[in-house]
Every structure is written in structure tokens, then in C-alpha cells.
Short mmCIF file of C-alpha atoms and ligand atoms in Angstrom, two decimals:
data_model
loop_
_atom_site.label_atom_id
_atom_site.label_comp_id
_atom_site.label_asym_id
_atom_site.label_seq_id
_atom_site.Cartn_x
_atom_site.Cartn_y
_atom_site.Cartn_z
CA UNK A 1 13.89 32.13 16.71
CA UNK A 2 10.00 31.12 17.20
CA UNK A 3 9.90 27.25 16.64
CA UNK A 4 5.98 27.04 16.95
CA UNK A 5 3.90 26.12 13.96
CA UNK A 6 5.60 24.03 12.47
CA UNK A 7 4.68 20.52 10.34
CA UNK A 8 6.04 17.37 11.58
CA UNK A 9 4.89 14.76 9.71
CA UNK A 10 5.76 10.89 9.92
CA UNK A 11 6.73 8.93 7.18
CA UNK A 12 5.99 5.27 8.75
CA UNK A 13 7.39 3.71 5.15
CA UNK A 14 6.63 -0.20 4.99
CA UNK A 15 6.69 -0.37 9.18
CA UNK A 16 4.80 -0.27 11.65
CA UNK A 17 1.60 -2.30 12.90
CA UNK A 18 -1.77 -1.94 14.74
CA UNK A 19 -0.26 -2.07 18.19
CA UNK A 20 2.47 0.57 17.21
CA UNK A 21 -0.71 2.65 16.35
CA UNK A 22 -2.44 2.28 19.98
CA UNK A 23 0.90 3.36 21.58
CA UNK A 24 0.80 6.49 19.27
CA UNK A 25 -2.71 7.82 20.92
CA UNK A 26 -0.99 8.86 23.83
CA UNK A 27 0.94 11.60 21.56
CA UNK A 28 0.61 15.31 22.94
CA UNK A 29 1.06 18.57 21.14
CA UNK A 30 2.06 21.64 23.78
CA UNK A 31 2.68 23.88 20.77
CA UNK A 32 0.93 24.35 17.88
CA UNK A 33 2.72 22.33 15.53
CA UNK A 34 0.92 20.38 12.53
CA UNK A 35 1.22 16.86 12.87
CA UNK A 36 0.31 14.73 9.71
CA UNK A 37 1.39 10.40 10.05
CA UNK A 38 1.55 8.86 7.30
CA UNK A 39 1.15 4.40 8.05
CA UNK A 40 1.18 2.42 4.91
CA UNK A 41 -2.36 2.33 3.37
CA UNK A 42 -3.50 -0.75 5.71
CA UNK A 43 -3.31 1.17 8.88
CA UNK A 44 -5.28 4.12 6.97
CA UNK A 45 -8.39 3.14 9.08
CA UNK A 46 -6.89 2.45 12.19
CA UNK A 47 -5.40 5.79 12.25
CA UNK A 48 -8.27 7.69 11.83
CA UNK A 49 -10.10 6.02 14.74
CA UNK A 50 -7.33 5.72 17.11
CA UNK A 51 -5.17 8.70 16.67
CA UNK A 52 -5.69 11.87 18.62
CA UNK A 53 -8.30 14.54 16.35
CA UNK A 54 -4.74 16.83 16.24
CA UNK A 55 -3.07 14.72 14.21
CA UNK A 56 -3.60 14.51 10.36
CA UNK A 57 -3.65 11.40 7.84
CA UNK A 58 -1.56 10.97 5.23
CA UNK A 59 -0.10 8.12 2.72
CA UNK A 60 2.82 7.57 1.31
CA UNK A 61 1.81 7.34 -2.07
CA UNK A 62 -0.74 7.42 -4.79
CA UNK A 63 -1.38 6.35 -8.32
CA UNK A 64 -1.22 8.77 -11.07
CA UNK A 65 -4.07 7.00 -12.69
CA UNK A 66 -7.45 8.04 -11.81
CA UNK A 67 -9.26 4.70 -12.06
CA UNK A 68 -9.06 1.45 -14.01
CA UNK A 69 -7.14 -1.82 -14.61
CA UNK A 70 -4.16 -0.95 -12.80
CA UNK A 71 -3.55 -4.36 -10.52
CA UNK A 72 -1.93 -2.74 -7.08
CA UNK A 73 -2.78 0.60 -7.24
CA UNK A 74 -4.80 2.94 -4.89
CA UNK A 75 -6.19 6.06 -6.47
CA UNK A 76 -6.18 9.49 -4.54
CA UNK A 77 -9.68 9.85 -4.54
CA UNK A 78 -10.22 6.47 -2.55
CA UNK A 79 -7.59 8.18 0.16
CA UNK A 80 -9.61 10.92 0.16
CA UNK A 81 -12.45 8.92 1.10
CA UNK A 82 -10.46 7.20 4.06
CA UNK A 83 -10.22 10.64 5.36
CA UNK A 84 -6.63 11.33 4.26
CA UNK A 85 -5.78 14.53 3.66
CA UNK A 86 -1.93 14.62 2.93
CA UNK A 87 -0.02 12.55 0.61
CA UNK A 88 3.65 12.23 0.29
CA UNK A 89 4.53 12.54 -3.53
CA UNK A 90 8.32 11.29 -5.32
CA UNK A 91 10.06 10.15 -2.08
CA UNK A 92 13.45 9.33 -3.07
CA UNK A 93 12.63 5.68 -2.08
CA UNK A 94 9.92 6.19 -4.91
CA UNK A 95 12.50 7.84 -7.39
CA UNK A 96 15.21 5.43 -7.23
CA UNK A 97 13.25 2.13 -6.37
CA UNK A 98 10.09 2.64 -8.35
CA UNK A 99 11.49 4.50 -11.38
CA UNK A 100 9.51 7.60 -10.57
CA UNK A 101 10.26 10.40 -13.15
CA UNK A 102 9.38 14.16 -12.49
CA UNK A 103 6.71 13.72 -15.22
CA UNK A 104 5.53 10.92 -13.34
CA UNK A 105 5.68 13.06 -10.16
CA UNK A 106 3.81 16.03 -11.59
CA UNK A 107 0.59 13.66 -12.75
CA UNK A 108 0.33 12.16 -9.29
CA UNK A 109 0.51 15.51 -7.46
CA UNK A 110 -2.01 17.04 -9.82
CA UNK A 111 -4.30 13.65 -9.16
CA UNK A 112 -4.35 14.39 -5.76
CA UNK A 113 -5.19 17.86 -5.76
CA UNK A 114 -8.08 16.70 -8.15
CA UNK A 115 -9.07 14.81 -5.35
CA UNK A 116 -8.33 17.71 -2.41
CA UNK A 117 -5.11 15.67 -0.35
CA UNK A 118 -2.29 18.35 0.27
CA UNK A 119 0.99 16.67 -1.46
CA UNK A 120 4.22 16.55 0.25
CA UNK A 121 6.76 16.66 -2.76
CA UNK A 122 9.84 15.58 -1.74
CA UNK A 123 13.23 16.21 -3.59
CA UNK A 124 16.97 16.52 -2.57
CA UNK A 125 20.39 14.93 -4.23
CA UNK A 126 22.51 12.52 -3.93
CA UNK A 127 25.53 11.90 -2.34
CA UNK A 128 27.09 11.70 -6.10
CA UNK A 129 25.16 14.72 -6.82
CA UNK A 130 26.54 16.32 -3.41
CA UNK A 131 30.03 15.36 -4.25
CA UNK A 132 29.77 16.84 -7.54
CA UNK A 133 28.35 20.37 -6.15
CA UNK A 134 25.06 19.39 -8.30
CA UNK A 135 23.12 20.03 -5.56
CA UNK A 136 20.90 22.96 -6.52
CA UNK A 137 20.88 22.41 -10.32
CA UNK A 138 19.04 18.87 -8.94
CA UNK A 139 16.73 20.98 -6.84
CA UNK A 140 16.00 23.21 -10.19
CA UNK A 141 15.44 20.11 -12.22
CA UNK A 142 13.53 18.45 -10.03
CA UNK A 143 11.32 21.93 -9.28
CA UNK A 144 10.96 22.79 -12.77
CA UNK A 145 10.13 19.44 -13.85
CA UNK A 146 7.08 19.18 -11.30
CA UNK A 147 6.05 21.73 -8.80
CA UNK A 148 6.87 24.49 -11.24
CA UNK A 149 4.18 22.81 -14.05
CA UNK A 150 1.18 22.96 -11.02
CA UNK A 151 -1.27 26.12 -10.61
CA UNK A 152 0.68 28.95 -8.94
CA UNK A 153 -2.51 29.29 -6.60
CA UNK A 154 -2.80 25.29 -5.35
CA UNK A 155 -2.06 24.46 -1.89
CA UNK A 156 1.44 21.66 -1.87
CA UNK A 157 3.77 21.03 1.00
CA UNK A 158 7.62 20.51 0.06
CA UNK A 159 10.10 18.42 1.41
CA UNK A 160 13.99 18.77 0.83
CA UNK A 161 15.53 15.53 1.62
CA UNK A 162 19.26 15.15 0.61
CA UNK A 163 19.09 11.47 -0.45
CA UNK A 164 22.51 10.61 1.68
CA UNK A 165 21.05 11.86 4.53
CA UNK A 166 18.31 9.42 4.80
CA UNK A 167 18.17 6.78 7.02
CA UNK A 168 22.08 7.44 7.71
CA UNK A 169 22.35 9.25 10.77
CA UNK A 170 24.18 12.29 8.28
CA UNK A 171 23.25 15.42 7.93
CA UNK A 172 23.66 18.59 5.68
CA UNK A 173 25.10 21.12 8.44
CA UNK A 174 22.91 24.37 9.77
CA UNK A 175 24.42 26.38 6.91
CA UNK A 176 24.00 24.00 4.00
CA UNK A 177 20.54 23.65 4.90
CA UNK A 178 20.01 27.38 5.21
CA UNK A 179 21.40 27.78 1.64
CA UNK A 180 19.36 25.06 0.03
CA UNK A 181 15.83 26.32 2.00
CA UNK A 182 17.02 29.63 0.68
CA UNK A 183 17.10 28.47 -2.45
CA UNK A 184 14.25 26.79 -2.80
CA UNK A 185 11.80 28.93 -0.95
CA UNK A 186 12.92 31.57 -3.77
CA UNK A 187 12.34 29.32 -6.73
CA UNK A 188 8.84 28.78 -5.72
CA UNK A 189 8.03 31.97 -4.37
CA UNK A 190 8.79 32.87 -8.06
CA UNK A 191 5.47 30.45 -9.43
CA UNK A 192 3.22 30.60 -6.09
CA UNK A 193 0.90 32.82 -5.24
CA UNK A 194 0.98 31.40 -1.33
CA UNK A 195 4.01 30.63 0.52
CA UNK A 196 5.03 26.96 0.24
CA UNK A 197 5.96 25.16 3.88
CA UNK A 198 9.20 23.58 2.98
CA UNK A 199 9.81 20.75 5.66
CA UNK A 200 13.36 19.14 6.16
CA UNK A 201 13.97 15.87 6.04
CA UNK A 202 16.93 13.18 6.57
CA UNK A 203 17.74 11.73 10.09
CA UNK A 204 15.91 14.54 11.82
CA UNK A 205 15.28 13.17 15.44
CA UNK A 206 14.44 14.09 18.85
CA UNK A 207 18.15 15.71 19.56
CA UNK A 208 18.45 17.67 16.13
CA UNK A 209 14.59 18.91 15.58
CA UNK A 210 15.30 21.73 17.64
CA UNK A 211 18.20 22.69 15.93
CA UNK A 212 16.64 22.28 12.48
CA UNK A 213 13.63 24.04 13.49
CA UNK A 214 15.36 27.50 13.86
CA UNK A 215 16.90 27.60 10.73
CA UNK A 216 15.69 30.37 8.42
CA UNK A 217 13.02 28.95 5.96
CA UNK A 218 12.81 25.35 7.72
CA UNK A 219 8.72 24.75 7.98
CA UNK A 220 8.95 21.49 9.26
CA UNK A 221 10.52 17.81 9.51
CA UNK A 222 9.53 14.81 7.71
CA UNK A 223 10.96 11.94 10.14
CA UNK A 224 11.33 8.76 9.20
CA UNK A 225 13.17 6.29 11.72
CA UNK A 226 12.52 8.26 14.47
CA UNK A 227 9.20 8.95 13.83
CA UNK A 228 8.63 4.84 14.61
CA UNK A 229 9.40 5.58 18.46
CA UNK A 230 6.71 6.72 20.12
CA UNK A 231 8.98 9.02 23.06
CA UNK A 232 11.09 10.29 20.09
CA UNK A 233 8.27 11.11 18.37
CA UNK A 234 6.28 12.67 20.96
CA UNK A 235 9.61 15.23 21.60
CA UNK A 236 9.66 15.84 17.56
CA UNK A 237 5.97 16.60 18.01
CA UNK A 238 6.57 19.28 21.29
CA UNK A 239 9.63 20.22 19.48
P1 LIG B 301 14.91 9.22 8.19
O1 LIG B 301 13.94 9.17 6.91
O2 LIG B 301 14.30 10.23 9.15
O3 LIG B 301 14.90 7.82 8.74
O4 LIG B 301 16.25 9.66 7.72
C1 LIG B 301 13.34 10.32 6.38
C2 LIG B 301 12.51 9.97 5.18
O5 LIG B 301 12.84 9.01 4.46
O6 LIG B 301 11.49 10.63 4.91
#
């Protein structure tokens, strides 16, 4: 199984810092993967004049609200204008610790296509959810109540994240992910016109990216932990 063009992207969550960033120019790319790192928004700048051309900027977040008196908020125009071009959209971290709703979901993905960033949706279950085989009625829910309400012809990334697997060192096995790509690749090859890259994501590292990487309907990782170490993340990146 061809493991070439893929996207790995980096979610650097609230971590990282300027020297972290210098250590990262030294990444390589022997295959043609798609590498998007996403810093929290204070590194924006730094990223785009120290990282290599290869890799692409993203954030981690944007505000549903175009503009106004919204104390805290960045808008996905002014990431445009940093020269971001992804943005990740309804991490779990964002679902369960920011009260981020689908409907909430849907207006900031449609804000940033307004304003031309690719979003990264991310969805997956919890371990509850897991327990309770819930798993793809989640994935439906959380489908139909965002991605499925966007233009069948705009451009998104998705990411499936089972929730438990984050940060945890666990992992869905090869054939559980399989099933739930499956599954998802089919529910939105149902609403888009284009085929959606649907990256994996949930203590994918240096060891496992391989692995992942073959399975049938895997795009891509979204790496979190191991995405902070520059070696492991220069493997992910040649993975
Ligand atoms: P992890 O995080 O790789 O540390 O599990 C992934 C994520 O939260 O996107």
C-alpha cells in the first residue's frame, strides 16, 4: 500500500515556543506528504518566516463571528491575512472544554471558507460512546450536524479522532479504524462533489504512522504530542 501523499499536520495545542519553532526549520520531506503546523496564534508569524516554504500554516481555531465586540477572539479573515491557510475546526478539546456545539461548528467552518483557510473538522466519540457501540451514530450526528449543512463543492479536510484515544497512548486497532474511515468516507462522498482527505488522529507517533498510513481510506495524521518533538516529527513527516 502507497503511503505517499499524505497530510500530516501538527496540532501544537497551548505548547510550544519560539525556540521550539527554530528547531522545527530543520524538518525534511523525502516524500510528498502535505505538512500543515498549526502553533497557537502567537507563533503565527514566526512560523511563516522560519518554517521551511513545504510546510503549511494553520491555527487551531477561529471565531464564528466575522468582526465586532467579541473581547478574545480572532476572526478567520485576520488568519488569512497572517498567511494561514488551514484551520482546525471542533477539536474535541473545543467540544468538551469550550462548549462547542455542531451548530457552532458549522458557522465557524463556513467563516473560514468565507475567508479561503481549508478547515480541518475534527470528530470522533468517546470512550462512553465507544463502550456503548455509539460510535458511528456519533460520527452521523456529528456529520449531519456540520459538514453535511456546507456546499457539496467546498474544499474541507476531516479528522476522525476517537476522543479516548487522545493524548492516551490508546488506540482504535487497524480494523476499527478501517470500519470507521469506511464509514465516513461514504457519508461524505454522499454530499461532496470532491473527495474529502480524512486524516486520523489520537496518539499517532513516529512507531504507529506507518501502520496507520496503509489503512484503506486513512489520508493523513493529525499528531498532537508527538508532533512537539522535533525527531518524532520529522519521521511522521518522511513517514
Ligand atoms: P495526540 O493528540 O496525538 O497527543 O493524541 C492528537 C490531537 O489532539 O489532535
Amino acid at each position: 500500500m502507497k503511503n505517499n501523499n499524505k497530510i500530516i499536520a501538527a496540532n501544537w495545542k497551548m505548547n510550544g515556543s519560539e525556540e521550539l519553532m527554530k528547531e522545527f526549520s530543520q524538518l525534511t520531506r523525502a516524500k510528498r506528504n502535505d505538512i500543515i503546523i498549526c502553533p497557537p496564534f502567537t507563533f503565527l508569524d514566526s512560523a511563516k518566516t522560519i518554517l521551511p516554504d513545504f510546510i503549511k500554516i494553520g491555527a487551531q481555531n477561529c471565531s464564528e463571528e466575522e468582526k465586532g465586540a467579541f473581547t478574545g477572539e480572532i476572526s478567520a479573515s485576520m488568519l488569512q491575512e497572517k498567511s494561514v491557510s488551514h484551520v482546525l475546526i471542533g477539536h474535541s478539546e473545543r467540544r468538551t472544554l469550550f462548549n462547542e456545539t455542531d451548530d457552532i461548528i458549522l458557522k465557524k467552518v463556513k467563516t473560514a471558507i468565507k475567508s479561503k483557510l481549508t478547515p480541518i473538522v475534527c470528530i470522533g466519540e468517546t470512550l462512553s460512546e465507544k463502550e456503548a457501540n455509539k460510535t458511528l451514530q456519533v460520527l452521523d450526528s456529528q456529520i449531519n450536524g456540520s459538514l453535511a449543512k456546507i456546499e457539496p463543492n467546498e474544499q474541507v479536510i476531516v479528522a476522525y479522532e476517537p476522543v479516548w484515544a487522545i493524548g492516551t497512548g490508546l488506540r482504535p486497532d487497524e480494523n476499527e479504524i478501517k470500519e470507521t474511515h469506511l464509514y465516513i468516507k461514504t457519508k461524505l462522498n454522499q454530499h461532496f462533489d470532491t473527495d474529502i482527505p480524512i486524516l486520523y488522529g489520537g496518539s499517532a507517533n513516529s512507531e504507529n504512522c506507518s501502520q496507520i498510513l496503509s489503512i484503506d481510506n486513512v489520508g493523513g495524521l493529525l499528531v498532537g504530542g508527538a508532533s512537539l518533538k522535533k525527531h518524532d516529527f520529522n519521521a511522521i513527516c518522511n513517514c
